[in-house]
Amino acid sequence: METARFVEILDTEGQLLAAAAERAGTDAKVPTCPGWQVGDLVRHVGAVHRWAASYVAERHMSPQRLGGLPDLDGSALLTWFREGHRALVDTLASAPPDVECWSFMPAPSPLAFWARRQAHETAVHRVDAQSALGTTPTPLAPDFATDGIDELLLGFHARAKSRARTDEPRVLRVRATDRDDTVWTVRLSSEPPAAQRTMGQADQAAQEADCEVTGSAAALYLALWNRQPFPGVSGDTALAALWQEKSAV
């Protein structure tokens, strides 16, 4: 996906998040984030947006601390969120493609990294905000959800920080049924997970897997981010449960 598309999605997702938060009220509970109220969610995402924008705008070449959370609530908090979200979108949209700054996962460029990361960050938390309304979340585009699964399995969980590990080697298969049998093989062990994506090899790959989870790309995306159960599970269901227990980023 092109960087400009990620920026467009980030723009839309942030607006949807703010609208859901406004409708639910900042005191509403967030079912997908136990222990959080909508206000906690808005403060978190707003702080992340400002943190991310600072790398691109100020050309930071090393990790920076996340800024403090504002002592705001209600409409003032939502105004603060919208201002930070707009600043992030504008910063990414106007930055030169070859801008140099720090990033924390492989990407074609730092700008591509931050646009992609913030689009997915905001999309997942938009679903959280909409969960506070008790309504079905706005659908995610299949290609965007597929990219998000790539980012999570091939990016986040390739890092040493991943806690998704097993004492003995196991194989988890993730198959998106609406994406031409796009599948991911996730090899779990005492080391960080090793994942790869293939297409058109689902039947062969399934024979190698201890557990296979299936569903639309969007449903798998949310399940892998622990926002909902896996749509379909076959094989060793305990392995799917272990993923949802240990895979928090």
Short mmCIF file of C-alpha atoms in Angstrom, two decimals:
data_model
loop_
_atom_site.label_atom_id
_atom_site.label_comp_id
_atom_site.label_asym_id
_atom_site.label_seq_id
_atom_site.Cartn_x
_atom_site.Cartn_y
_atom_site.Cartn_z
CA MET A 1 0.00 0.00 0.00
CA GLU A 2 1.16 3.53 -0.79
CA THR A 3 2.06 5.97 1.96
CA ALA A 4 -0.64 8.39 0.77
CA ARG A 5 -3.28 5.68 1.24
CA PHE A 6 -2.16 5.09 4.82
CA VAL A 7 -2.42 8.83 5.50
CA GLU A 8 -5.95 8.88 4.07
CA ILE A 9 -6.95 5.93 6.26
CA LEU A 10 -5.37 7.57 9.30
CA ASP A 11 -7.41 10.71 8.59
CA THR A 12 -10.68 8.78 8.30
CA GLU A 13 -10.03 6.50 11.27
CA GLY A 14 -9.17 9.39 13.57
CA GLN A 15 -12.37 11.19 12.66
CA LEU A 16 -14.39 8.01 13.28
CA LEU A 17 -12.67 7.53 16.65
CA ALA A 18 -13.46 11.08 17.74
CA ALA A 19 -17.08 10.79 16.59
CA ALA A 20 -17.57 7.50 18.49
CA ALA A 21 -15.93 8.95 21.61
CA GLU A 22 -18.19 11.98 21.45
CA ARG A 23 -21.31 9.85 21.11
CA ALA A 24 -20.32 7.42 23.86
CA GLY A 25 -19.06 10.06 26.30
CA THR A 26 -15.63 10.05 27.88
CA ASP A 27 -16.90 8.23 31.01
CA ALA A 28 -18.17 5.22 29.03
CA LYS A 29 -16.43 1.87 29.53
CA VAL A 30 -14.41 0.39 26.64
CA PRO A 31 -15.29 -3.34 26.45
CA THR A 32 -12.29 -4.18 24.23
CA CYS A 33 -9.86 -2.52 26.69
CA PRO A 34 -10.89 -3.77 30.16
CA GLY A 35 -10.34 -1.18 32.83
CA TRP A 36 -10.38 1.76 30.41
CA GLN A 37 -12.95 4.46 29.91
CA VAL A 38 -13.29 6.32 26.63
CA GLY A 39 -11.38 9.24 28.12
CA ASP A 40 -8.39 6.96 28.81
CA LEU A 41 -8.49 5.75 25.21
CA VAL A 42 -8.65 9.26 23.77
CA ARG A 43 -5.77 10.47 25.95
CA HIS A 44 -3.63 7.50 24.94
CA VAL A 45 -4.20 7.81 21.20
CA GLY A 46 -3.88 11.58 21.29
CA ALA A 47 -0.52 11.31 23.06
CA VAL A 48 0.68 8.70 20.57
CA HIS A 49 -0.34 10.92 17.66
CA ARG A 50 1.70 13.82 19.04
CA TRP A 51 4.64 11.53 19.79
CA ALA A 52 4.61 10.09 16.25
CA ALA A 53 4.26 13.50 14.60
CA SER A 54 7.26 14.80 16.52
CA TYR A 55 9.62 12.30 14.86
CA VAL A 56 8.71 13.44 11.36
CA ALA A 57 8.27 17.14 12.13
CA GLU A 58 11.36 17.52 14.34
CA ARG A 59 13.55 14.86 12.67
CA HIS A 60 14.33 13.02 15.89
CA MET A 61 16.96 10.33 15.25
CA SER A 62 16.59 8.50 18.58
CA PRO A 63 13.67 7.26 20.71
CA GLN A 64 11.71 9.95 22.55
CA ARG A 65 9.53 9.61 25.63
CA LEU A 66 5.78 9.68 25.15
CA GLY A 67 4.44 13.04 26.29
CA GLY A 68 2.30 13.45 29.38
CA LEU A 69 -1.45 12.92 29.28
CA PRO A 70 -3.59 16.06 29.50
CA ASP A 71 -5.75 16.86 32.50
CA LEU A 72 -8.78 17.33 30.27
CA ASP A 73 -12.13 15.63 29.87
CA GLY A 74 -15.34 15.91 27.91
CA SER A 75 -15.45 18.28 24.95
CA ALA A 76 -12.09 19.85 25.85
CA LEU A 77 -10.42 16.43 25.65
CA LEU A 78 -12.02 15.71 22.27
CA THR A 79 -10.87 19.09 20.93
CA TRP A 80 -7.33 18.29 22.10
CA PHE A 81 -7.52 14.90 20.37
CA ARG A 82 -8.80 16.34 17.11
CA GLU A 83 -6.07 18.98 17.07
CA GLY A 84 -3.32 16.39 17.56
CA HIS A 85 -4.82 14.04 15.00
CA ARG A 86 -5.05 16.82 12.40
CA ALA A 87 -1.45 17.87 13.10
CA LEU A 88 -0.27 14.29 12.58
CA VAL A 89 -2.18 13.88 9.31
CA ASP A 90 -0.90 17.22 8.01
CA THR A 91 2.68 16.45 9.10
CA LEU A 92 2.71 13.11 7.29
CA ALA A 93 0.95 14.46 4.19
CA SER A 94 3.40 17.36 3.78
CA ALA A 95 6.67 15.64 4.73
CA PRO A 96 9.24 14.99 1.99
CA PRO A 97 9.37 11.30 1.01
CA ASP A 98 13.05 11.10 1.98
CA VAL A 99 12.64 12.60 5.44
CA GLU A 100 15.08 11.03 7.90
CA CYS A 101 13.99 10.20 11.45
CA TRP A 102 13.89 7.31 13.92
CA SER A 103 11.54 4.37 13.43
CA PHE A 104 11.36 0.98 15.11
CA MET A 105 10.50 -1.61 12.44
CA PRO A 106 11.75 -2.23 8.88
CA ALA A 107 9.98 -0.12 6.23
CA PRO A 108 10.72 1.38 2.80
CA SER A 109 11.31 4.73 4.52
CA PRO A 110 10.74 6.40 7.89
CA LEU A 111 7.77 8.27 6.42
CA ALA A 112 6.25 5.03 5.15
CA PHE A 113 6.77 3.48 8.57
CA TRP A 114 5.07 6.25 10.53
CA ALA A 115 2.12 6.56 8.12
CA ARG A 116 1.50 2.82 8.23
CA ARG A 117 1.99 2.48 11.98
CA GLN A 118 -0.30 5.36 12.86
CA ALA A 119 -3.00 4.21 10.44
CA HIS A 120 -3.12 0.82 12.16
CA GLU A 121 -2.76 2.28 15.65
CA THR A 122 -5.72 4.54 15.03
CA ALA A 123 -7.83 1.89 13.29
CA VAL A 124 -7.54 -0.59 16.16
CA HIS A 125 -8.36 2.08 18.73
CA ARG A 126 -11.23 3.36 16.60
CA VAL A 127 -12.72 -0.11 16.97
CA ASP A 128 -12.20 0.25 20.71
CA ALA A 129 -14.04 3.58 20.74
CA GLN A 130 -16.92 2.12 18.74
CA SER A 131 -17.11 -0.85 21.12
CA ALA A 132 -18.15 1.64 23.81
CA LEU A 133 -21.27 2.31 21.74
CA GLY A 134 -22.23 -1.37 21.66
CA THR A 135 -22.62 -1.25 17.88
CA THR A 136 -20.97 -3.14 15.04
CA PRO A 137 -17.70 -1.38 14.17
CA THR A 138 -17.19 0.27 10.82
CA PRO A 139 -15.73 -2.38 8.44
CA LEU A 140 -12.03 -2.43 7.64
CA ALA A 141 -10.94 -2.69 4.01
CA PRO A 142 -9.58 -6.22 3.30
CA ASP A 143 -6.29 -4.97 1.83
CA PHE A 144 -5.68 -2.72 4.83
CA ALA A 145 -6.50 -5.54 7.25
CA THR A 146 -4.14 -7.86 5.36
CA ASP A 147 -1.38 -5.29 5.64
CA GLY A 148 -2.11 -4.98 9.35
CA ILE A 149 -1.69 -8.72 9.82
CA ASP A 150 1.63 -8.44 8.00
CA GLU A 151 2.72 -5.61 10.30
CA LEU A 152 1.73 -7.52 13.43
CA LEU A 153 3.13 -10.95 12.54
CA LEU A 154 6.17 -10.00 10.44
CA GLY A 155 6.99 -6.79 12.29
CA PHE A 156 5.91 -6.55 15.91
CA HIS A 157 6.28 -10.22 16.77
CA ALA A 158 9.63 -10.59 15.01
CA ARG A 159 11.08 -8.36 17.74
CA ALA A 160 12.73 -9.66 20.88
CA LYS A 161 9.92 -8.05 22.94
CA SER A 162 7.34 -10.58 21.74
CA ARG A 163 5.96 -12.80 24.51
CA ALA A 164 4.19 -15.12 22.06
CA ARG A 165 6.40 -18.12 22.75
CA THR A 166 6.06 -21.83 23.47
CA ASP A 167 8.25 -24.29 25.36
CA GLU A 168 8.17 -26.70 22.41
CA PRO A 169 8.08 -25.70 18.72
CA ARG A 170 4.51 -25.23 17.45
CA VAL A 171 3.04 -23.90 14.20
CA LEU A 172 0.06 -21.57 14.01
CA ARG A 173 -1.60 -21.06 10.63
CA VAL A 174 -3.55 -17.87 9.89
CA ARG A 175 -5.70 -18.01 6.74
CA ALA A 176 -7.68 -15.09 5.31
CA THR A 177 -10.56 -16.66 3.42
CA ASP A 178 -11.46 -13.50 1.48
CA ARG A 179 -7.94 -12.79 0.18
CA ASP A 180 -7.28 -15.60 -2.32
CA ASP A 181 -6.28 -17.96 0.47
CA THR A 182 -3.57 -15.64 1.74
CA VAL A 183 -1.99 -17.49 4.65
CA TRP A 184 0.62 -16.84 7.29
CA THR A 185 2.74 -19.54 8.88
CA VAL A 186 3.77 -18.57 12.40
CA ARG A 187 6.45 -20.78 13.92
CA LEU A 188 6.39 -20.50 17.69
CA SER A 189 9.20 -21.56 19.99
CA SER A 190 11.21 -20.23 22.91
CA GLU A 191 12.48 -17.54 20.49
CA PRO A 192 10.46 -14.68 18.95
CA PRO A 193 7.85 -15.99 16.46
CA ALA A 194 9.06 -16.52 12.90
CA ALA A 195 6.28 -15.77 10.42
CA GLN A 196 5.99 -15.74 6.65
CA ARG A 197 3.11 -15.08 4.27
CA THR A 198 2.27 -17.24 1.28
CA MET A 199 -0.58 -17.46 -1.22
CA GLY A 200 -2.26 -20.46 -2.77
CA GLN A 201 -0.56 -22.95 -0.45
CA ALA A 202 -3.19 -23.17 2.26
CA ASP A 203 -3.90 -26.91 1.89
CA GLN A 204 -0.27 -27.92 2.02
CA ALA A 205 0.48 -25.49 4.82
CA ALA A 206 -2.50 -26.61 6.88
CA GLN A 207 -1.04 -30.10 7.09
CA GLU A 208 2.02 -28.64 8.80
CA ALA A 209 0.13 -26.54 11.32
CA ASP A 210 -0.75 -27.55 14.87
CA CYS A 211 -3.61 -25.05 14.79
CA GLU A 212 -5.27 -23.05 12.03
CA VAL A 213 -7.36 -19.91 12.49
CA THR A 214 -9.53 -18.75 9.60
CA GLY A 215 -11.81 -15.89 8.72
CA SER A 216 -11.97 -12.70 6.74
CA ALA A 217 -8.85 -10.55 6.81
CA ALA A 218 -10.66 -7.91 8.86
CA ALA A 219 -11.90 -10.43 11.42
CA LEU A 220 -8.48 -12.03 11.74
CA TYR A 221 -6.86 -8.60 12.09
CA LEU A 222 -9.07 -7.78 15.08
CA ALA A 223 -8.68 -11.25 16.58
CA LEU A 224 -4.89 -11.14 16.32
CA TRP A 225 -5.00 -7.76 18.08
CA ASN A 226 -7.21 -9.43 20.73
CA ARG A 227 -10.27 -7.33 19.98
CA GLN A 228 -12.51 -10.34 19.31
CA PRO A 229 -12.34 -14.16 19.26
CA PHE A 230 -10.92 -15.95 16.24
CA PRO A 231 -13.75 -16.59 13.74
CA GLY A 232 -12.72 -20.20 13.08
CA VAL A 233 -10.26 -22.49 14.86
CA SER A 234 -9.23 -26.02 13.93
CA GLY A 235 -6.57 -28.29 15.39
CA ASP A 236 -5.12 -27.53 18.81
CA THR A 237 -7.41 -24.80 20.13
CA ALA A 238 -5.07 -24.31 23.11
CA LEU A 239 -2.51 -22.79 20.72
CA ALA A 240 -5.01 -20.17 19.56
CA ALA A 241 -5.83 -19.43 23.19
CA LEU A 242 -2.13 -19.13 24.02
CA TRP A 243 -1.72 -16.57 21.23
CA GLN A 244 -4.51 -14.41 22.61
CA GLU A 245 -3.09 -14.72 26.11
CA LYS A 246 0.55 -13.96 25.29
CA SER A 247 0.52 -11.75 22.19
CA ALA A 248 -0.33 -8.34 23.64
CA VAL A 249 1.96 -5.67 22.15
#
